[in-house]
N, C-alpha and C. Protein backbone atom coordinates (compact mmCIF):
# COMPACT_ATOMS: atom_id res chain seq x y z
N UNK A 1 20.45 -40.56 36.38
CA UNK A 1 20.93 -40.49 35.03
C UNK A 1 19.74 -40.34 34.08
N UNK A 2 19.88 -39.41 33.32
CA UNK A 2 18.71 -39.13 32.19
C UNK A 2 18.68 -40.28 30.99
N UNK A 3 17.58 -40.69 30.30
CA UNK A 3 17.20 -41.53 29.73
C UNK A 3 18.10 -40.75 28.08
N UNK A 4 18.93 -42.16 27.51
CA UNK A 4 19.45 -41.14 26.35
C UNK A 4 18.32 -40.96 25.21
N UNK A 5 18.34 -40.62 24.31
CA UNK A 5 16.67 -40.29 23.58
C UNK A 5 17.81 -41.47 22.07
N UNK A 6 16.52 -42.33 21.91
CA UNK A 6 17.39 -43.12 20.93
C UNK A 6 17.58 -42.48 19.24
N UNK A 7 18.42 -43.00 18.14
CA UNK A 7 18.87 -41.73 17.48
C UNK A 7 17.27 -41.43 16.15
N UNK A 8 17.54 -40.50 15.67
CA UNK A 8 16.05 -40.45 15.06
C UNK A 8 16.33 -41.60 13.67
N UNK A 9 14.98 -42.00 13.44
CA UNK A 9 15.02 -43.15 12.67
C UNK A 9 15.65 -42.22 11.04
N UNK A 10 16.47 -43.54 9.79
CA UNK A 10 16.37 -42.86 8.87
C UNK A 10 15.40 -42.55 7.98
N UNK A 11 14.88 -41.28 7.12
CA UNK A 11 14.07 -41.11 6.32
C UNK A 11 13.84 -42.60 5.56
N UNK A 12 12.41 -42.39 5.24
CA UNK A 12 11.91 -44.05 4.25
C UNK A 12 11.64 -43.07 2.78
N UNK A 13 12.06 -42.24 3.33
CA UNK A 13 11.67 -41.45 1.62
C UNK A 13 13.02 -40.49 1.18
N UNK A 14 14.31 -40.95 0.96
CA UNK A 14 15.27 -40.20 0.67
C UNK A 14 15.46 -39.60 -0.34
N UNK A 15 15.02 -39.96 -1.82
CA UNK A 15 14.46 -39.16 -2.93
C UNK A 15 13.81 -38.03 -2.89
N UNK A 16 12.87 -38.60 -2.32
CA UNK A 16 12.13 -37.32 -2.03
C UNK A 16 11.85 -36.67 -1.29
N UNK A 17 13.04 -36.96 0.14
CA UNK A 17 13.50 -35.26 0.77
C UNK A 17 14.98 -34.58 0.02
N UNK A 18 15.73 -35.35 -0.76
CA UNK A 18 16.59 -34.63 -1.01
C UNK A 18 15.68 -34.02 -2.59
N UNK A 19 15.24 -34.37 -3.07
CA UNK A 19 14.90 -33.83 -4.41
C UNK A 19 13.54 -32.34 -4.30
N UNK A 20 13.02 -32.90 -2.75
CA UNK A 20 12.01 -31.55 -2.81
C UNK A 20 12.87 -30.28 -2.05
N UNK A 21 14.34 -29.91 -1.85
CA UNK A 21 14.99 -29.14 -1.93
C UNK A 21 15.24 -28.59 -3.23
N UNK A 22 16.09 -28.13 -3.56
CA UNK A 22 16.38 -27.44 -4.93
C UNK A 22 17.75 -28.40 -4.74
N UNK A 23 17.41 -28.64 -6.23
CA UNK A 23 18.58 -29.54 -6.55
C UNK A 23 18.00 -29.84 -8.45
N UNK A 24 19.51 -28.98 -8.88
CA UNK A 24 19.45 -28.63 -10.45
C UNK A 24 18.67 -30.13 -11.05
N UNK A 25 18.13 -29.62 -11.71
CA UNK A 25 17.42 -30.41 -13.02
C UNK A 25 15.60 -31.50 -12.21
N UNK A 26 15.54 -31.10 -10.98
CA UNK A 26 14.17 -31.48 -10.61
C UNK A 26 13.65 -30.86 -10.23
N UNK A 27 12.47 -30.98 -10.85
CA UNK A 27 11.23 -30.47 -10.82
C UNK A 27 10.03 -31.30 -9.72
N UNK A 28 9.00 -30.81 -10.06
CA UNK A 28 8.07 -31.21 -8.94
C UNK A 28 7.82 -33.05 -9.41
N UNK A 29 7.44 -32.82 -10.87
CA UNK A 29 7.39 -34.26 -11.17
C UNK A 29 8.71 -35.27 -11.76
N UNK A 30 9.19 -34.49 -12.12
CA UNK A 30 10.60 -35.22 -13.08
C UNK A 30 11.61 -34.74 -12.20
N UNK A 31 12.82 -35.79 -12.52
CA UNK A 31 14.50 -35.61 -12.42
C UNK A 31 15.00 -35.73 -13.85
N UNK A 32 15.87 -34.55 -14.64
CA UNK A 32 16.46 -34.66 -15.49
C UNK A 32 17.69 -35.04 -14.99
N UNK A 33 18.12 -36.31 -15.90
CA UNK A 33 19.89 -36.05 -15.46
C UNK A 33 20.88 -36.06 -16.97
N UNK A 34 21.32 -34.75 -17.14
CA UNK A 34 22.16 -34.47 -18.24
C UNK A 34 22.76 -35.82 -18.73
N UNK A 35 22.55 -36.48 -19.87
CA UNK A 35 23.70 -37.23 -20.39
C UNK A 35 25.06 -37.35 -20.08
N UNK A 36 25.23 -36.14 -20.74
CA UNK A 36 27.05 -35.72 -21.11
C UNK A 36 27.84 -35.76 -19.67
N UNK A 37 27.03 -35.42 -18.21
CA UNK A 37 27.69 -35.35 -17.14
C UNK A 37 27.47 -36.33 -16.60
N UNK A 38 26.14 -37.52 -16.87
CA UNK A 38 26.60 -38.94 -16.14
C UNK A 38 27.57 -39.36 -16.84
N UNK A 39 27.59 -39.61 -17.85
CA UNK A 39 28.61 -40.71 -18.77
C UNK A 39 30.04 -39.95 -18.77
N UNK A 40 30.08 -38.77 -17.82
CA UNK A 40 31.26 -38.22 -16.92
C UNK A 40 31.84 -38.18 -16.00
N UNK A 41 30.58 -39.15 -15.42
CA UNK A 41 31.19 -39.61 -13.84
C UNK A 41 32.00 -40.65 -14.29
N UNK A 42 32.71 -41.52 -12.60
CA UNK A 42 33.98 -42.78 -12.46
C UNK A 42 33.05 -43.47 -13.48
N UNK A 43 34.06 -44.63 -13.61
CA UNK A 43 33.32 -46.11 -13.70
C UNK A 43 32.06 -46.66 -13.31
N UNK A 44 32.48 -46.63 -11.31
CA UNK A 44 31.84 -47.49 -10.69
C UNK A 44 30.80 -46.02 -10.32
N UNK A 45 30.38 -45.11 -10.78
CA UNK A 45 29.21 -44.49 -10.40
C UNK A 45 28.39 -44.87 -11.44
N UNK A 46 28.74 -45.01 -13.08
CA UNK A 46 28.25 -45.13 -14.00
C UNK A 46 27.47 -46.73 -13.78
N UNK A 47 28.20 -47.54 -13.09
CA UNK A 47 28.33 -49.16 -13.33
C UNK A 47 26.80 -48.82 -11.94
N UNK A 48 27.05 -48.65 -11.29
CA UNK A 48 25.77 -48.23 -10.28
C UNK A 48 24.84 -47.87 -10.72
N UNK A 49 24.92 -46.55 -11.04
CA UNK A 49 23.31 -45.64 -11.86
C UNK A 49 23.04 -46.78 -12.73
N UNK A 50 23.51 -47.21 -13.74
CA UNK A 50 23.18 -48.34 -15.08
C UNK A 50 22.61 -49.18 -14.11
N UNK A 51 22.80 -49.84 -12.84
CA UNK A 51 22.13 -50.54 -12.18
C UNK A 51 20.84 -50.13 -11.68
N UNK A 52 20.63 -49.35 -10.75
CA UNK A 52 19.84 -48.53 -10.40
C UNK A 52 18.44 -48.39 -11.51
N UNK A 53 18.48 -47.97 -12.90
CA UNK A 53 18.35 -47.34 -13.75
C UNK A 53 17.43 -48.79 -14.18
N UNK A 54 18.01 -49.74 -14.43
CA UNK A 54 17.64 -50.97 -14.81
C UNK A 54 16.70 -51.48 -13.71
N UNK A 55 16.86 -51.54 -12.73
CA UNK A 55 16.01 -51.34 -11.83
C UNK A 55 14.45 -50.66 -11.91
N UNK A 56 14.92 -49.54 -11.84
CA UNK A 56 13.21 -48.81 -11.92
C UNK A 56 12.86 -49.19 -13.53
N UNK A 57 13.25 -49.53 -14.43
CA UNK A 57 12.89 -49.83 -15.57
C UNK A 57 11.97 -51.08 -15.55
N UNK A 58 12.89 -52.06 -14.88
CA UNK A 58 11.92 -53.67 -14.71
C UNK A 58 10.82 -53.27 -14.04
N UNK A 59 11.02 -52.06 -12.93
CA UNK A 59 9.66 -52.18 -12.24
C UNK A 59 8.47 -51.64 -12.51
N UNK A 60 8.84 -51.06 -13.36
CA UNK A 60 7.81 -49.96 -14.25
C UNK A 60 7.58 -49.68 -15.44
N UNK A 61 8.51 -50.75 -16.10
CA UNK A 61 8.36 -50.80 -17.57
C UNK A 61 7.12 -51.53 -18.48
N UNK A 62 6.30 -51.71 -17.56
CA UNK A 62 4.90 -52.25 -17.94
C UNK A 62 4.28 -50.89 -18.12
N UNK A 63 4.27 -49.88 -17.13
CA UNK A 63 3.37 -48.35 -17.50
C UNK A 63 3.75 -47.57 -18.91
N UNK A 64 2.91 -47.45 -19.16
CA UNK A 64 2.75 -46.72 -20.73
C UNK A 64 3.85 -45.21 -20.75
N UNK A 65 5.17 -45.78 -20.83
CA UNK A 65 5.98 -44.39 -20.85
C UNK A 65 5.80 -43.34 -21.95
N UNK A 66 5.42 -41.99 -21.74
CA UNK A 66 5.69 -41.24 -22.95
C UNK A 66 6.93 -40.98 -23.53
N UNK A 67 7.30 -40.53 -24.75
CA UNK A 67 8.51 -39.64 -25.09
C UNK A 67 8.70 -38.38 -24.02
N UNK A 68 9.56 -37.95 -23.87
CA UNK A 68 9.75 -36.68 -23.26
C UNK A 68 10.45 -35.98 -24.43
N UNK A 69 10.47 -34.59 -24.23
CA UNK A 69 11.29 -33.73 -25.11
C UNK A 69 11.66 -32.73 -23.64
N UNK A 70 12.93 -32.47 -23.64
CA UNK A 70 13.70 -32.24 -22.26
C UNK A 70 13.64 -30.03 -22.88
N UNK A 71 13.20 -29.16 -22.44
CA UNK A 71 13.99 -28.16 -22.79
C UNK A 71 14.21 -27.22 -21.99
N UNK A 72 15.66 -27.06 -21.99
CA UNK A 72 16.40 -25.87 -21.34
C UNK A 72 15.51 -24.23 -21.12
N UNK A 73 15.79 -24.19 -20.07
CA UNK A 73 14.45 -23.09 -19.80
C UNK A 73 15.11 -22.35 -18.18
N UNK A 74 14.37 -21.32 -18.32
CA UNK A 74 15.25 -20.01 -17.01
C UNK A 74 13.87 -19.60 -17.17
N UNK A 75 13.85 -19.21 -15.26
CA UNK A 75 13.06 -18.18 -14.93
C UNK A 75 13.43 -17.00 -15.85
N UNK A 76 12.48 -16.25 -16.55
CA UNK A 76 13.00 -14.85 -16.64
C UNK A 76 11.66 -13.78 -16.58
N UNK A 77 11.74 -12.61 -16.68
CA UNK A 77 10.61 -11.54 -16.88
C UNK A 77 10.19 -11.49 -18.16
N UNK A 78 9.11 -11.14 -18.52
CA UNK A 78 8.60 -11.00 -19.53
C UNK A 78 9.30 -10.26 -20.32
N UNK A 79 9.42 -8.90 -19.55
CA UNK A 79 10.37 -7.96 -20.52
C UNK A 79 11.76 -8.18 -20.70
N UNK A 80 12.03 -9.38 -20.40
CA UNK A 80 13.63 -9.73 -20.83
C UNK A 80 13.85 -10.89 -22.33
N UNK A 81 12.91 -10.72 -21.88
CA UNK A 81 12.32 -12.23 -22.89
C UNK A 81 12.36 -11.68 -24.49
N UNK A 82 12.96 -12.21 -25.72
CA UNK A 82 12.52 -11.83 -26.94
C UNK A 82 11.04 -12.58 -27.46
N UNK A 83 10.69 -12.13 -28.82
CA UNK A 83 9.43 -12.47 -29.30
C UNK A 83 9.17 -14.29 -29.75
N UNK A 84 10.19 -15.04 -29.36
CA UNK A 84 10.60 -16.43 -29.44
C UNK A 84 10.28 -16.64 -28.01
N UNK A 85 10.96 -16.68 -26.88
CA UNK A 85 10.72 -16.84 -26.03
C UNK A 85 9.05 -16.76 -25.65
N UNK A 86 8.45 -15.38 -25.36
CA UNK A 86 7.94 -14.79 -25.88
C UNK A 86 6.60 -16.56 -26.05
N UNK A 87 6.31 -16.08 -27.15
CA UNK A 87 5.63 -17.12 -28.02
C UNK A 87 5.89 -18.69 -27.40
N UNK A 88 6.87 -19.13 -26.99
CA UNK A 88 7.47 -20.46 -26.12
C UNK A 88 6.39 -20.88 -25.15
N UNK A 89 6.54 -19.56 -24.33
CA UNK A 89 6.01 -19.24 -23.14
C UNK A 89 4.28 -19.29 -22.95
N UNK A 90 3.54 -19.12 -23.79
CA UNK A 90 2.35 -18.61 -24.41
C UNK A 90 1.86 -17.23 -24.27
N UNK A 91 3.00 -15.99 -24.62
CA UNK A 91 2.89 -14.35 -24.25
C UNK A 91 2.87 -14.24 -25.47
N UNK A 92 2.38 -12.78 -25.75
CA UNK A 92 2.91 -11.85 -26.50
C UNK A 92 3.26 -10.16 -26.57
N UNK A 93 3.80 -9.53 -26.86
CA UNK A 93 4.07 -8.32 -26.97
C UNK A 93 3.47 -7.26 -28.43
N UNK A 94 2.55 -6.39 -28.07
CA UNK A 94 2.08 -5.77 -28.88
C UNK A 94 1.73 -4.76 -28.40
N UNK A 95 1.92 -3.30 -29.50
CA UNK A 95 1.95 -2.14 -29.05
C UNK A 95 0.28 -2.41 -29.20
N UNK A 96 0.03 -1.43 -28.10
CA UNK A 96 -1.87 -0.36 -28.07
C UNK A 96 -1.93 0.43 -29.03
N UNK A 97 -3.60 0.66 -28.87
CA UNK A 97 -3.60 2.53 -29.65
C UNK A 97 -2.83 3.35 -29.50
N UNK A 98 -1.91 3.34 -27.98
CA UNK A 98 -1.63 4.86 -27.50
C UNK A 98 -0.08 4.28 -27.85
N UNK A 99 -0.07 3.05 -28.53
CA UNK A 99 1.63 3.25 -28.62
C UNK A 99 2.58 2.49 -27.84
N UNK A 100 1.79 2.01 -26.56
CA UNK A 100 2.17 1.56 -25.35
C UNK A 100 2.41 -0.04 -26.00
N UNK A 101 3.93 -0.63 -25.43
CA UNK A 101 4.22 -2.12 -25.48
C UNK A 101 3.07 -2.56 -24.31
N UNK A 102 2.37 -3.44 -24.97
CA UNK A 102 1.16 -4.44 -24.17
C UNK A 102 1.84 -5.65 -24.26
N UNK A 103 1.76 -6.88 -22.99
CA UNK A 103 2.19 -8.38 -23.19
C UNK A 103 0.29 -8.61 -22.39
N UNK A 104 0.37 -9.68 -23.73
CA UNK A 104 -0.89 -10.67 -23.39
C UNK A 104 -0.32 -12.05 -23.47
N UNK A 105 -1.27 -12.63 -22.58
CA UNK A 105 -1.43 -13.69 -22.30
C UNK A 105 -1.81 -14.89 -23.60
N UNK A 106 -1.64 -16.13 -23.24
CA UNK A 106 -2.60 -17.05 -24.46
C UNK A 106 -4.47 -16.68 -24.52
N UNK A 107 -4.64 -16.31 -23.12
CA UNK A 107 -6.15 -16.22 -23.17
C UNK A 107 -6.58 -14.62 -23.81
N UNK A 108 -5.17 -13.89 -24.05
CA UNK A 108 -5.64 -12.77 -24.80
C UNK A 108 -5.74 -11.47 -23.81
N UNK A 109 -5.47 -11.82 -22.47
CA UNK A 109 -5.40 -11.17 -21.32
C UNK A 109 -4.20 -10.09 -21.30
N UNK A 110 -4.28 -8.64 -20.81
CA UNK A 110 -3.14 -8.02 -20.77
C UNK A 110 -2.38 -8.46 -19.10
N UNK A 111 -1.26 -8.34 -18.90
CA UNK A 111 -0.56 -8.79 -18.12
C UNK A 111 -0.32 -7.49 -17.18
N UNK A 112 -0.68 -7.46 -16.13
CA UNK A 112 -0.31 -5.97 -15.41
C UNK A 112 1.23 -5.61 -14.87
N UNK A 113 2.19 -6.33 -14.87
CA UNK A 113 3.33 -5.87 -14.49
C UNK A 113 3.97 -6.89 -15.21
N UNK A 114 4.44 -6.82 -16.31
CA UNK A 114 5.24 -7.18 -16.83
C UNK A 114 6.74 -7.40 -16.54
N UNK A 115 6.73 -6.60 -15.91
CA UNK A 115 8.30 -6.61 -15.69
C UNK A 115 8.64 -7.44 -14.11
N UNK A 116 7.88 -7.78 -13.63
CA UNK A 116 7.20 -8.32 -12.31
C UNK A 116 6.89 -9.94 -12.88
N UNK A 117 6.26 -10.26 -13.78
CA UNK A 117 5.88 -11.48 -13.84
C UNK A 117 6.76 -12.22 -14.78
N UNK A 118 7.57 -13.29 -13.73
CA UNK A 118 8.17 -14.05 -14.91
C UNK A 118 7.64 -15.56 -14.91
N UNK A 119 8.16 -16.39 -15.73
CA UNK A 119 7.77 -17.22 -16.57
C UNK A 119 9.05 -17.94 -16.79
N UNK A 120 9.19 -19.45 -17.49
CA UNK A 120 9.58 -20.11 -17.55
C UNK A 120 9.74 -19.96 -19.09
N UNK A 121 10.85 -19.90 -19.74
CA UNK A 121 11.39 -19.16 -21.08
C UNK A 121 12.80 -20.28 -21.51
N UNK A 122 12.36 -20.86 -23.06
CA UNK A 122 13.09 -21.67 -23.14
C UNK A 122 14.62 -21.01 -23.15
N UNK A 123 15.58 -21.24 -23.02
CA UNK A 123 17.09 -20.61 -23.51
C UNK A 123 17.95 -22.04 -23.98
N UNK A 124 19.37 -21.42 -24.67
CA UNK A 124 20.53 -22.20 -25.12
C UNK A 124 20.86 -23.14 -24.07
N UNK A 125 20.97 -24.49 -24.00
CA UNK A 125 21.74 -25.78 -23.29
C UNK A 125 23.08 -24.76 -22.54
N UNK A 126 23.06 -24.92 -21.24
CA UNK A 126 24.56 -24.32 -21.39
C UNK A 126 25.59 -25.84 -21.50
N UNK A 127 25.15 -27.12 -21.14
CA UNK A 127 25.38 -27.29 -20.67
C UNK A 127 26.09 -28.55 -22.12
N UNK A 128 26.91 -29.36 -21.98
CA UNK A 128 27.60 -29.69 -23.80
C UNK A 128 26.34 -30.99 -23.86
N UNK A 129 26.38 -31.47 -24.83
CA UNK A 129 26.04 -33.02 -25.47
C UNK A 129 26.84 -33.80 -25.09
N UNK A 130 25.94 -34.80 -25.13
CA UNK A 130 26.35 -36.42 -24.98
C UNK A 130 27.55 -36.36 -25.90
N UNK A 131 27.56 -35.73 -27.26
CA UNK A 131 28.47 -36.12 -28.35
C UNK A 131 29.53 -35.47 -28.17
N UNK A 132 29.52 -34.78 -27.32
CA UNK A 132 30.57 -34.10 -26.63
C UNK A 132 31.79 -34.61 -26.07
N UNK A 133 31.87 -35.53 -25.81
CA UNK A 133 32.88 -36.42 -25.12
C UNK A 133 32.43 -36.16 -23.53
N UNK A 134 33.92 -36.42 -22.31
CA UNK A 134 33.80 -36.57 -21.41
C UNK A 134 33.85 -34.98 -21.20
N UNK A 135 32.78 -35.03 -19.77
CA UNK A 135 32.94 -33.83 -19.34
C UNK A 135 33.76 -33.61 -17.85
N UNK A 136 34.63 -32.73 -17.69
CA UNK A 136 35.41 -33.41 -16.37
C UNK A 136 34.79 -32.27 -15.22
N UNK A 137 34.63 -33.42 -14.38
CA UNK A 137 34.04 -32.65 -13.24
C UNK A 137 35.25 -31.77 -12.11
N UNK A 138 34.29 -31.26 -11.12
CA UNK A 138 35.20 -30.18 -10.38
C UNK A 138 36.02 -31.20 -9.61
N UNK A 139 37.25 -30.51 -9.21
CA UNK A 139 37.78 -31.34 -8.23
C UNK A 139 37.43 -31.75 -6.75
N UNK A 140 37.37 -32.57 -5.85
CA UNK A 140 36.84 -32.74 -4.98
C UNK A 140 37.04 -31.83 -3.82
């Protein structure tokens, strides 16, 4: 009889194998989590996270937290981008001598494929406000 192989241990880091997948609103350093769609979950998910939440707060609420300012932002191409974006981003768009649309860089650099290089470009929330009321999620 073959030896059964015992089962593999669980991850000690579950955060951060599910979060270094793609999974909306994290990034390499931060987890955003929309307002309007927690305070949309049950009760007892809300009554949890508020736990949770309180949690990493006691444990870390001695480190010097900054403000954050959260903003809505899409991959896009340069050339999709208006002169807001644009400027967001640290680009710009300006014709040459010969007439030609040029995008430079903040360092003043021309960009060789523009239409090739995208960037991280603020856009509209799709997503409602907190002041929004409840937001109802998909069905299960």
């Amino acid at each position: 009889m073959m030896p059964i192989d015992p089962p593999a241990p669980a991850s000690t880091t579950p955060l951060r194998d599910y979060l270094d997948r793609p999974a909306p609103g994290a990034t390499e350093d931060h987890l955003v989590v929309p307002r309007s769609l927690a305070q949309s979950m049950p009760l007892r998910w809300q009554q949890v996270f508020t736990g949770l939440l309180a949690d990493l707060h006691d444990a870390y609420g001695d480190l010097p937290w900054p403000e954050y300012k959260v903003v809505p932002s899409r991959w896009e191409s340069l050339v999709d981008m208006d002169e807001e974006q644009l400027a967001a981003a640290g680009y710009l768009a300006d014709l040459d001598s010969d007439g030609e649309l040029v995008y430079r860089d903040s360092a003043d650099n021309p960009v060789d494929d523009p239409a090739g290089h995208r960037v991280l470009a603020p856009v509209d929330d799709p997503l409602p406000p907190a002041s929004a009321g409840r937001v109802e999620p998909r069905p299960a």
